[in-house]
Coordinates of C-alpha atoms in Angstrom, one line a residue:
Chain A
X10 CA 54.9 313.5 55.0
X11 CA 55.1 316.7 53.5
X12 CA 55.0 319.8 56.7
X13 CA 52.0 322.2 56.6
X14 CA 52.2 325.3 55.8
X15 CA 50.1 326.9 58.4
X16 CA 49.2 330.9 59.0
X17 CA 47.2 332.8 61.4
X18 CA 44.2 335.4 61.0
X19 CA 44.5 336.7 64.5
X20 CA 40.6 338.5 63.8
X21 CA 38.0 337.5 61.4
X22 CA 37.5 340.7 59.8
X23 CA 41.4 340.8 58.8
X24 CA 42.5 340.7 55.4
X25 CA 46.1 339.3 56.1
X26 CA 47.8 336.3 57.9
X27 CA 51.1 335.9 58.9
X28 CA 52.6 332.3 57.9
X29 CA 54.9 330.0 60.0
X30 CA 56.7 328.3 57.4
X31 CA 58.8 328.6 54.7
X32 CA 56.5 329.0 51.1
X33 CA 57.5 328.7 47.5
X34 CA 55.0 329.8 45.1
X35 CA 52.4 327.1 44.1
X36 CA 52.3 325.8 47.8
X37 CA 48.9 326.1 49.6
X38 CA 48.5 327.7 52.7
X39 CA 46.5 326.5 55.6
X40 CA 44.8 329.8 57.4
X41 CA 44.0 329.3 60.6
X42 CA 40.7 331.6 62.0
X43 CA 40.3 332.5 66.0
X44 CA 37.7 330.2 65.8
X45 CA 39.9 327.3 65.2
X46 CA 38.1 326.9 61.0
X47 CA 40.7 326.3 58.4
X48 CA 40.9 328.1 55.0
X49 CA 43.4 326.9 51.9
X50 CA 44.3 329.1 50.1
X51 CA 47.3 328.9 47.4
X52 CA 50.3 331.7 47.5
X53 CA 51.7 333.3 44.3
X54 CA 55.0 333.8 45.5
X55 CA 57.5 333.0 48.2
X56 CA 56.7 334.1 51.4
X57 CA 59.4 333.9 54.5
X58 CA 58.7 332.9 57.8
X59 CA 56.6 334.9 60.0
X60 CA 55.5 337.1 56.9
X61 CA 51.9 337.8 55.5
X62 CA 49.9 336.8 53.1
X63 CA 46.8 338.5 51.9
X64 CA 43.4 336.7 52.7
X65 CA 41.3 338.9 49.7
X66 CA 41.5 341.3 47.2
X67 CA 42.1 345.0 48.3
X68 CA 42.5 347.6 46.1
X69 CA 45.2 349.9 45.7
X70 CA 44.7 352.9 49.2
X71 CA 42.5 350.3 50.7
X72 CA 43.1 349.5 54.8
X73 CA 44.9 346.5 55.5
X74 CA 43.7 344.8 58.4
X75 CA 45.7 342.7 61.2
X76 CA 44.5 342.3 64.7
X77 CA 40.9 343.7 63.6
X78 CA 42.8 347.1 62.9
X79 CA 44.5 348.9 60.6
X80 CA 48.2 348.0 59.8
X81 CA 48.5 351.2 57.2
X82 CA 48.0 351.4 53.3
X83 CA 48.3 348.9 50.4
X84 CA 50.1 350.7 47.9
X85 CA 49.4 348.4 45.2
X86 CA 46.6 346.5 44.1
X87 CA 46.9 343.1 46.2
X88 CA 45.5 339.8 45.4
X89 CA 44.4 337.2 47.7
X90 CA 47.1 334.7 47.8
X91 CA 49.8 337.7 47.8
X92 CA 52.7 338.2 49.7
X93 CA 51.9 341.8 51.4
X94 CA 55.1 343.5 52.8
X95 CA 56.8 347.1 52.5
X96 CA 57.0 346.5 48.9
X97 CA 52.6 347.0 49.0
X98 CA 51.7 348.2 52.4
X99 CA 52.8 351.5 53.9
X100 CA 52.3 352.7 57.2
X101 CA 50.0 355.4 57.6
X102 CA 51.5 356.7 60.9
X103 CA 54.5 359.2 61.8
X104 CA 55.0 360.4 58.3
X105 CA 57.4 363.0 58.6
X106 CA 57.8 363.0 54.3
X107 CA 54.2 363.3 53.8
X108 CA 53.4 366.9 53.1
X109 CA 50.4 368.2 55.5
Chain B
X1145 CA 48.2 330.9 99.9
X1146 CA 49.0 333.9 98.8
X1147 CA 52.1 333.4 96.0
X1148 CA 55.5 334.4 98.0
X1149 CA 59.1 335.9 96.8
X1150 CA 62.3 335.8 99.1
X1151 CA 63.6 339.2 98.9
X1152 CA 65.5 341.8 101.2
X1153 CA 64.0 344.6 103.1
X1154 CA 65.6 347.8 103.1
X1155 CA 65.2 350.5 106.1
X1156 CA 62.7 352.4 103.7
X1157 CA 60.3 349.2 103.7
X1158 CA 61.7 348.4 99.6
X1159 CA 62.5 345.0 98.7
X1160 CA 65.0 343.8 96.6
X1161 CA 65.6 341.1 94.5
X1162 CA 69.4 341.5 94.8
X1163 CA 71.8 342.5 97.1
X1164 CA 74.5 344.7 95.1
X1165 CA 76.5 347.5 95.7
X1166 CA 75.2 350.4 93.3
X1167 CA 78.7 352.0 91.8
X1168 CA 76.9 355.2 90.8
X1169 CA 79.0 357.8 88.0
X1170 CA 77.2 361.3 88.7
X1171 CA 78.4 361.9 85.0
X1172 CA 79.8 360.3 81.9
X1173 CA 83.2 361.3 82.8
X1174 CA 83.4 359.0 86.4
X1175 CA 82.8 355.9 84.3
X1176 CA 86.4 354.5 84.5
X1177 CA 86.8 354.8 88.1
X1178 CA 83.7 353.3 88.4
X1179 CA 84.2 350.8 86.5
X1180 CA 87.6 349.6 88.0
X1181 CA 86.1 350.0 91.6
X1182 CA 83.7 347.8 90.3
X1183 CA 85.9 345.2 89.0
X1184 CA 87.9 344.6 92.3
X1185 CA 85.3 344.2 95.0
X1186 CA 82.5 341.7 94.8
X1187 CA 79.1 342.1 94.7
X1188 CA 79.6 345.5 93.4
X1189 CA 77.5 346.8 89.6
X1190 CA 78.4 350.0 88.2
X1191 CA 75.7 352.0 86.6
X1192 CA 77.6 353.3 83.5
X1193 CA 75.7 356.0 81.5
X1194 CA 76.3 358.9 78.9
X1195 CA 75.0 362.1 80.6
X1196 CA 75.3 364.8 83.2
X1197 CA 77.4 367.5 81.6
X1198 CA 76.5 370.2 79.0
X1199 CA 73.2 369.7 78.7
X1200 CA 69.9 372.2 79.7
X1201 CA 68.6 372.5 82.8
X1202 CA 65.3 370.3 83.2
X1203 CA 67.5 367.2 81.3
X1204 CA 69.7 367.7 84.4
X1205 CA 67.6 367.9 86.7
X1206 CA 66.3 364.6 84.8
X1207 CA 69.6 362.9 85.1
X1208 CA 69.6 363.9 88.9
X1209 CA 66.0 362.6 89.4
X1210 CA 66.7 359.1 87.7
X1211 CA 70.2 358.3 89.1
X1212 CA 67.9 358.8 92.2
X1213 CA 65.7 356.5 92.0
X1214 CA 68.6 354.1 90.8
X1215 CA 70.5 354.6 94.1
X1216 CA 67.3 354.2 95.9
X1217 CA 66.4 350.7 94.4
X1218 CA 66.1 348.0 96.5
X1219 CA 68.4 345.6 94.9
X1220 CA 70.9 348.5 95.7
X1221 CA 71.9 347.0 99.6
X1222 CA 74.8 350.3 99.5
X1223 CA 75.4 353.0 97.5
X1224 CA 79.3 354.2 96.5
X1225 CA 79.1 357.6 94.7
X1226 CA 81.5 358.6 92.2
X1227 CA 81.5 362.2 91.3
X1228 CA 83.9 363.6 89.1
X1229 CA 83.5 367.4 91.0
X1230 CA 82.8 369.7 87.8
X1231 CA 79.2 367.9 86.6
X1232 CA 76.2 369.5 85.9
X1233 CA 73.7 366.8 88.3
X1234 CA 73.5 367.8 91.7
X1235 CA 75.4 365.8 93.9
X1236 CA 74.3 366.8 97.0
X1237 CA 70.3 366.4 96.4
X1238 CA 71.9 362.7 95.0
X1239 CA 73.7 362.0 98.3
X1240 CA 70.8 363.7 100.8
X1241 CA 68.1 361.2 98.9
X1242 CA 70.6 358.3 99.6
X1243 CA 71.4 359.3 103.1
X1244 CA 66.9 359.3 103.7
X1245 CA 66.5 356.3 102.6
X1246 CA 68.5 354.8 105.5
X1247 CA 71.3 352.6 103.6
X1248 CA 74.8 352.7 103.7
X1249 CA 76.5 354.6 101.3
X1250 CA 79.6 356.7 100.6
X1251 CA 81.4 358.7 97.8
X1252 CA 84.3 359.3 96.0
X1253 CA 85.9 362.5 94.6
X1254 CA 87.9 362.4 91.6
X1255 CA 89.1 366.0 91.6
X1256 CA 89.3 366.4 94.9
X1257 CA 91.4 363.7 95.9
X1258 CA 93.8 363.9 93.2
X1259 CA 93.1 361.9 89.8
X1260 CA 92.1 358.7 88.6
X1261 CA 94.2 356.4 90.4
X1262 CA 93.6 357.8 93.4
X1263 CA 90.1 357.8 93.3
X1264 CA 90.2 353.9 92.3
X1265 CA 92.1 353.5 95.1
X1266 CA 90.2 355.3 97.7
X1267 CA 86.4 353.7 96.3
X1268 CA 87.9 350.5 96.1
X1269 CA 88.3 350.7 100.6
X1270 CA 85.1 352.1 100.3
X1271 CA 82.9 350.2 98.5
X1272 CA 84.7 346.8 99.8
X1273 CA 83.4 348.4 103.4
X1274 CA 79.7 348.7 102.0
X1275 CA 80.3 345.6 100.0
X1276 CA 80.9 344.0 104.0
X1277 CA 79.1 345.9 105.4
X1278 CA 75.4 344.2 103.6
X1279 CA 76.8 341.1 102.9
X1280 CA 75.4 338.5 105.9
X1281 CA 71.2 340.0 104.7
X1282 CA 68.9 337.3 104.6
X1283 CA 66.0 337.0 102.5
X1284 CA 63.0 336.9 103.9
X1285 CA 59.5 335.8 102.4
X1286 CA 57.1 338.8 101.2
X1287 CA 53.7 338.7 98.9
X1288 CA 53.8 340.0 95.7
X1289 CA 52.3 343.6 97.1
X1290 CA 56.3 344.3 97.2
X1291 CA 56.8 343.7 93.8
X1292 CA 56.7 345.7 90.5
X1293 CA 57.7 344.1 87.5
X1294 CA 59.1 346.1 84.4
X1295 CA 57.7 344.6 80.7
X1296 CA 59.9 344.7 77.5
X1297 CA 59.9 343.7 74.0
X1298 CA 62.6 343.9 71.9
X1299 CA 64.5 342.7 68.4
X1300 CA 60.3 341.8 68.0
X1301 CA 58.9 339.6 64.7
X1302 CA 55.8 338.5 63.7
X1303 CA 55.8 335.6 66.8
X1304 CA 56.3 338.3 69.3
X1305 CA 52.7 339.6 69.4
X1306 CA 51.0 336.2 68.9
X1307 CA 53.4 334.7 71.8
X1308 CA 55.7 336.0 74.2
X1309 CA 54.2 339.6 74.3
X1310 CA 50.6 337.6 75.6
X1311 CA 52.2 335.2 77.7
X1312 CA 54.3 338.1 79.6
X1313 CA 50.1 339.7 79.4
X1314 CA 48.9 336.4 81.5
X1315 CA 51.6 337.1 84.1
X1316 CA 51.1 341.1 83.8
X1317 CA 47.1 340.1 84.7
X1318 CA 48.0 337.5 87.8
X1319 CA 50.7 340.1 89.6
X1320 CA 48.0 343.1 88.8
X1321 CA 45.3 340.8 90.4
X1322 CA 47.5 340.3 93.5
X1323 CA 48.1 343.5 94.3
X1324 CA 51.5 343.9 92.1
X1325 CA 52.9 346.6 90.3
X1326 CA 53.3 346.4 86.8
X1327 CA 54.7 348.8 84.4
X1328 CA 55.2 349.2 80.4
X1329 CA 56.0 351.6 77.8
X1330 CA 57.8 351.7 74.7
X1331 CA 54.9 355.1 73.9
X1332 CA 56.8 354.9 70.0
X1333 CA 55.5 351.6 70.0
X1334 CA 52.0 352.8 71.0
X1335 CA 51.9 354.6 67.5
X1336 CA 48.7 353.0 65.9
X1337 CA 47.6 351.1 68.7
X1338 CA 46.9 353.7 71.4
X1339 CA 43.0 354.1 71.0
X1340 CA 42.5 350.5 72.7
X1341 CA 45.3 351.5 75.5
X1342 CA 43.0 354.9 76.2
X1343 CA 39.9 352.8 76.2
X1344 CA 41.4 351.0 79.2
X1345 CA 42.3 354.1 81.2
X1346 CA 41.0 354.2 84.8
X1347 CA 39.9 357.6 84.0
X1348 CA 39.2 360.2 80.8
X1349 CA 42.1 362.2 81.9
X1350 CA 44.5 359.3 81.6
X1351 CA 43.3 358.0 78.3
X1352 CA 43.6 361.7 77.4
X1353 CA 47.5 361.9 78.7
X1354 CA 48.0 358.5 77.0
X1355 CA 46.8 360.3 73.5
X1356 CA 49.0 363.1 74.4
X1357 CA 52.3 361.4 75.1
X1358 CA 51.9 359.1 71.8
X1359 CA 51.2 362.7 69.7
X1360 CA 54.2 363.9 71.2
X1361 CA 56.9 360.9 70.4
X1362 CA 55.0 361.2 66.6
X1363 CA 55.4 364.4 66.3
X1364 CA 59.5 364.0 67.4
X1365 CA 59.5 360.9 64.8
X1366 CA 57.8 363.8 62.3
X1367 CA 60.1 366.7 63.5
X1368 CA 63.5 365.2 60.8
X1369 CA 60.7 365.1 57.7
X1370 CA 60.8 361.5 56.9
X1371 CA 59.7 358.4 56.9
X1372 CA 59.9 356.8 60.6
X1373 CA 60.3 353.6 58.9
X1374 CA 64.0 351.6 59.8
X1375 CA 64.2 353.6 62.9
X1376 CA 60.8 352.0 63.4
X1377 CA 60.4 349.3 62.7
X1378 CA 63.5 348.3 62.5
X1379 CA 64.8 346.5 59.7
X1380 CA 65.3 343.3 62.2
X1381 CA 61.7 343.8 62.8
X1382 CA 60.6 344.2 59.0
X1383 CA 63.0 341.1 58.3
X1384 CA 60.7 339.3 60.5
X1385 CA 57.9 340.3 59.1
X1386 CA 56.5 343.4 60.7
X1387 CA 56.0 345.8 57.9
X1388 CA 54.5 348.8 59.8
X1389 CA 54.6 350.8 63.1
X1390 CA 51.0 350.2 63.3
X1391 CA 51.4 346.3 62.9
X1392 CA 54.1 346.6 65.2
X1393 CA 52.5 348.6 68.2
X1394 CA 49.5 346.1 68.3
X1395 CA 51.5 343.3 68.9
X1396 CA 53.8 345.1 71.3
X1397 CA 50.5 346.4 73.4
X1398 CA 49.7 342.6 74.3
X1399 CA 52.5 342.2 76.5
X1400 CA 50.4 344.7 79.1
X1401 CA 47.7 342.0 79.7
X1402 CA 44.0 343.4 80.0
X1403 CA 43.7 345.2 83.5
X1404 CA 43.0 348.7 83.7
X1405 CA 45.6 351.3 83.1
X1406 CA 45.9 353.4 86.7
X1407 CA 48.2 356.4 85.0
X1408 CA 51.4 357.7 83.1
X1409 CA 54.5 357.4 85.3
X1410 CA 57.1 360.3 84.2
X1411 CA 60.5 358.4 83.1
X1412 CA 62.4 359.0 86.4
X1413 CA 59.2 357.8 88.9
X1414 CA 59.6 355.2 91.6
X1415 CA 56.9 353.3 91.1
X1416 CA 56.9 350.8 94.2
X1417 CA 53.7 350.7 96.5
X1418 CA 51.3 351.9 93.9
X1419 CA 49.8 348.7 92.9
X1420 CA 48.1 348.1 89.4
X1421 CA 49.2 348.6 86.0
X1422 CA 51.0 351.8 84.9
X1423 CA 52.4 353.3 81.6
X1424 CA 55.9 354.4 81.9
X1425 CA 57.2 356.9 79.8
X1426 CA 59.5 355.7 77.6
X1427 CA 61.2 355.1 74.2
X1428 CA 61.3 351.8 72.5
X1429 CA 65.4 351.7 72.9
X1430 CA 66.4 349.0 75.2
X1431 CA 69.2 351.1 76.8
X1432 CA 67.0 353.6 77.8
X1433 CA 63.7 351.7 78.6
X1434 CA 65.3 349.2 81.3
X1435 CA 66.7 352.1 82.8
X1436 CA 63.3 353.7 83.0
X1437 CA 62.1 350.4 84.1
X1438 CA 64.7 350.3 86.6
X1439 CA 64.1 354.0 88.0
X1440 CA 60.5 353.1 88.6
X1441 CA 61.5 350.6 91.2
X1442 CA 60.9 347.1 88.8
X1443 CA 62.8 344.4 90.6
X1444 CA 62.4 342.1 87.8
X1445 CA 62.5 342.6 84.4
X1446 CA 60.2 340.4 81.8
X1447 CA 61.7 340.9 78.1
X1448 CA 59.7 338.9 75.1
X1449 CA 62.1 338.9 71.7
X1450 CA 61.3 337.2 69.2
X1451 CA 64.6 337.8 66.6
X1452 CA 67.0 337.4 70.1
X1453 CA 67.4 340.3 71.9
X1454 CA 69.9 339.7 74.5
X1455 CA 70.0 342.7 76.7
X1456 CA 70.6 343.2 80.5
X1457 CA 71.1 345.6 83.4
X1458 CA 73.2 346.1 86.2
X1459 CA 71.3 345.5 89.2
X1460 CA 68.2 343.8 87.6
X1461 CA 67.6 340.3 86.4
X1462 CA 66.3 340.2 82.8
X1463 CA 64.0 337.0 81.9
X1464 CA 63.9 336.5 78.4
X1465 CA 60.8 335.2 76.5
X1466 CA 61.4 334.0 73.2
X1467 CA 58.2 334.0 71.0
X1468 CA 60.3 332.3 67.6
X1469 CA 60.6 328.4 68.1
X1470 CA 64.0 328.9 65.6
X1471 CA 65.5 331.9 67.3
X1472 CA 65.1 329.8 70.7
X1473 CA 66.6 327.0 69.2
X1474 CA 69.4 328.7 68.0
X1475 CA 69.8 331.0 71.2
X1476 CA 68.6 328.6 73.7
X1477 CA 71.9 330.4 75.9
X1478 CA 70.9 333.4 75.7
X1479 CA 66.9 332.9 76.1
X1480 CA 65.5 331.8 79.4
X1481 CA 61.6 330.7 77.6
X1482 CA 60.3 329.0 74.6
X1483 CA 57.0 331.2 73.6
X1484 CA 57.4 329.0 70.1
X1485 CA 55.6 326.5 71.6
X1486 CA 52.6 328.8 71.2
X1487 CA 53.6 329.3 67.4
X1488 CA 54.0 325.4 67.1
X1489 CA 50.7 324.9 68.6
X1490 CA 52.1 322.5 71.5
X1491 CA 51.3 324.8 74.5
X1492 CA 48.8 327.3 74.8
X1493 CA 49.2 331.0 76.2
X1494 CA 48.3 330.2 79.5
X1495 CA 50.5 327.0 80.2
X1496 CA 53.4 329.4 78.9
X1497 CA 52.5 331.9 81.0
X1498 CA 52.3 329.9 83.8
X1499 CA 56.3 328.5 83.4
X1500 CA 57.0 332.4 83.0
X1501 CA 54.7 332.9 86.1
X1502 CA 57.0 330.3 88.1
X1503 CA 60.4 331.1 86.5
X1504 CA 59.8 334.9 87.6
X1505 CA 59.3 333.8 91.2
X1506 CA 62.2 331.7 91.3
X1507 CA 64.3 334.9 89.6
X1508 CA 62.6 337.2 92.0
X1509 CA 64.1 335.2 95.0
X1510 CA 67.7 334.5 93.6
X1511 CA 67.8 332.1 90.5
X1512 CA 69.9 333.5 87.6
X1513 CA 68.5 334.5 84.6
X1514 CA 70.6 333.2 81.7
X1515 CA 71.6 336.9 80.4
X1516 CA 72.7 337.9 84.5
X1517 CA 75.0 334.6 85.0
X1518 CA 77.2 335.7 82.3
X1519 CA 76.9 339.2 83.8
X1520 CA 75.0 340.6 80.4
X1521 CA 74.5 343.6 82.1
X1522 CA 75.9 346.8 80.0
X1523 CA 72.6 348.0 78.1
X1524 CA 72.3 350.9 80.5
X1525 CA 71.8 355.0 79.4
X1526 CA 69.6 357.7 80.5
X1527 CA 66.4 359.3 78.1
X1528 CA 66.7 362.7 77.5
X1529 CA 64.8 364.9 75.9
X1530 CA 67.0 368.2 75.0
X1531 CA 70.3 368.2 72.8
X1532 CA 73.9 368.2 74.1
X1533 CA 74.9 371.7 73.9

């Protein structure tokens, strides 16, 4: 029997869960909600243990959303089914290199 | 019944978890005589740090303060004092608080009496009289009213605030609810996270000092003109999966439970008596937060890790709370609890929390943490806030 893949949306309004499991691209992704419903959805890339993927579309300087708050910035156009990590999401906080 | 601990009383009505003798350096410099003092005569800890000399006044006067309240802890039976005689802490306010709170102590002059060898020689009588001299104590029971616990999370990942940080929050809630002290801080790791923490203040004018303290540490993280990113989080934490501060801080804020926030305790503050919950303030560094921890009178210390932190401190026991099934499994000698379970879905927070609950009282009256029976016990230094000049 093949392992799920299962993740975790700690709120319902957030837009990312983080997975604990190994996933290759292709492999679909069993999101748990708080209120215990499932969602599938399929990843488009490998995502490491403990890592997030992204639950919906948000658009380039859109919030990203963990714990029903704000995790910082996507810096790229992200699609559901993402892997979202420093490579699209910046923090928003303690930028001493952003000019006032 | 109300839940019990076996502890010591002190004359100034503190109870300890341990019975050491506190080796105490007054400055970087009395480390090695300290240390080998240390080595000889049982039941003795040395509190090695890095300060005490060339730096301004009020960080001084901060080292003073905290090795204070480090001499004063209860699971400090004696006190042996080792004072090089040229430092810039004050001594004699360090010996005169010792001397009031009623246990036996002594000290040791480097300078005076001639050099290193010496001095080992002389603190080695005198710590194996004090060592003697507090050996035949007995525990006796007390409620938890006596005890403060210190929180800490450290080397976190993605498991930490989904696991270990809320099952150390169940315990945080049932010692607050008896009448307990519990403190946290890590205020770097309140960056993005630190509107909910004011919303729990007991009053406006905490919640205010709480938004204060986290502008200040961001404005200190803003003060070199980068990105605070790799300082924090670190790259073990973006490895596991933390990308930002902000992701980070509202996982770490779990760990304090839900009860109300009493107040801001300043870094070197005994904390014992007060009851409730209470922000200490501190950096996210483990040397310097379980020192903090420490100074504010914690007689137990509950870490959560989730890449395997394995950190301890001289006179403290240090439970460790692993939130990362794999990082257990792999440092199952290093970690005292499986959070992972949590992560696996086989326990939930509370049945977690509950072994936590039960291992702390066990620590609190004597058992070993896994980090203290191999004497892990090193990750010691003082927070200060001015440069070395």
């Amino acid at each position: 029997m093949q392992e799920r893949k299962l993740a975790v949306q700690v709120q319902p309004t957030d837009n990312v869960a983080s997975i604990f499991a190994e996933v290759s691209a292709g492999d679909v992704v069993e999101v748990m909600a708080r209120d215990g419903s499932v969602e599938s959805i399929p990843v488009h890339e490998a995502i490491p243990y403990g890592h997030k993927l992204a639950l919906r579309d948000i658009p380039s300087g859109g919030t990203v959303l963990k714990y029903g708050e704000s995790i910082g910035i996507a810096t790229k156009d992200i699609q559901r089914g993402d892997y979202v990590h420093v490579h699209n999401l910046d923090s928003a906080r303690a930028r001493g290199d952003w000019k006032e | 019944m109300a839940d019990m601990f076996f502890g010591y009383m002190r004359p100034d009505g503190k109870v300890g978890s341990r019975n050491y003798v506190a080796v105490v350096p007054s400055v970087v410099c009395a480390n090695e005589v300290a240390e080998a003092i240390s080595n000889q005569v049982m039941n003795c800890r040395p509190l090695l740090h890095h300060q005490g000399c060339c730096q301004l006044p009020p960080d001084l006067e901060r080292v003073t303060d905290t090795l204070i309240s480090l001499a004063c802890h209860p699971n400090a039976g004696a006190v042996l004092v080792v004072s090089l005689g040229c430092e810039g802490t004050d001594v004699d306010r360090l010996l005169e608080a010792v001397a009031k709170s009623g246990k036996p102590y002594d000290i040791v002059r480097i300078q005076e009496i001639g050099g290193t060898a010496n001095a080992i020689a002389d603190g080695i009588k005198k710590a194996q009289r004090l060592s003697m001299a507090i050996s035949g104590l007995q525990r006796e029971a007390f409620d938890l009213t006596h005890f403060v616990m210190g929180i800490k999370c450290g080397g976190s990942d993605a498991t930490s605030g989904l696991a270990s940080n809320c099952a150390i929050g169940y315990v945080a809630d049932k010692i607050v609810d008896q009448g307990g002290t519990v403190m946290f801080g890590e205020v770097t790791e309140f960056i993005g996270a630190e509107h909910i923490l004011a919303r729990r203040a007991r009053t406006p004018e905490v919640g205010e000092k709480i938004l204060r303290l986290v502008d200040a540490m961001e404005t200190r993280a803003k003060s070199l003109g980068c990105d605070m990113r790799k300082g924090q989080p670190t790259p073990g934490n973006i490895a596991g999966g933390l990308t930002t501060i902000e992701e980070k801080s509202l996982g770490a804020i779990m760990k304090s439970g839900s009860r109300t926030i009493e107040g801001v305790l300043e870094y070197p503050e005994m904390s014992a008596g007060k009851g409730g919950l209470w922000i200490k303030d501190t950096p996210g560094r483990e040397i310097e937060i379980l020192t903090g921890m420490a100074a504010g009178g914690a007689q137990c210390i509950t870490f959560s890790t989730g890449r395997g932190a394995p950190q301890g401190f001289p006179i403290l026991p240090v439970i460790k709370i692993c939130g990362n099934p794999n990082t257990y499994a792999r440092m199952s000698n290093d970690m005292d609890l499986n959070a992972g379970l949590i992560i696996q879905g086989k326990s939930s927070i509370e049945e977690v929390g509950e072994v936590l609950y039960q291992k702390l009282l066990r620590t609190l009256s004597g058992e070993q943490c896994k980090g203290e029976s191999i004497y892990y016990s090193k990750s010691m230094d003082i927070y200060c806030m001015g440069p070395v000049i």
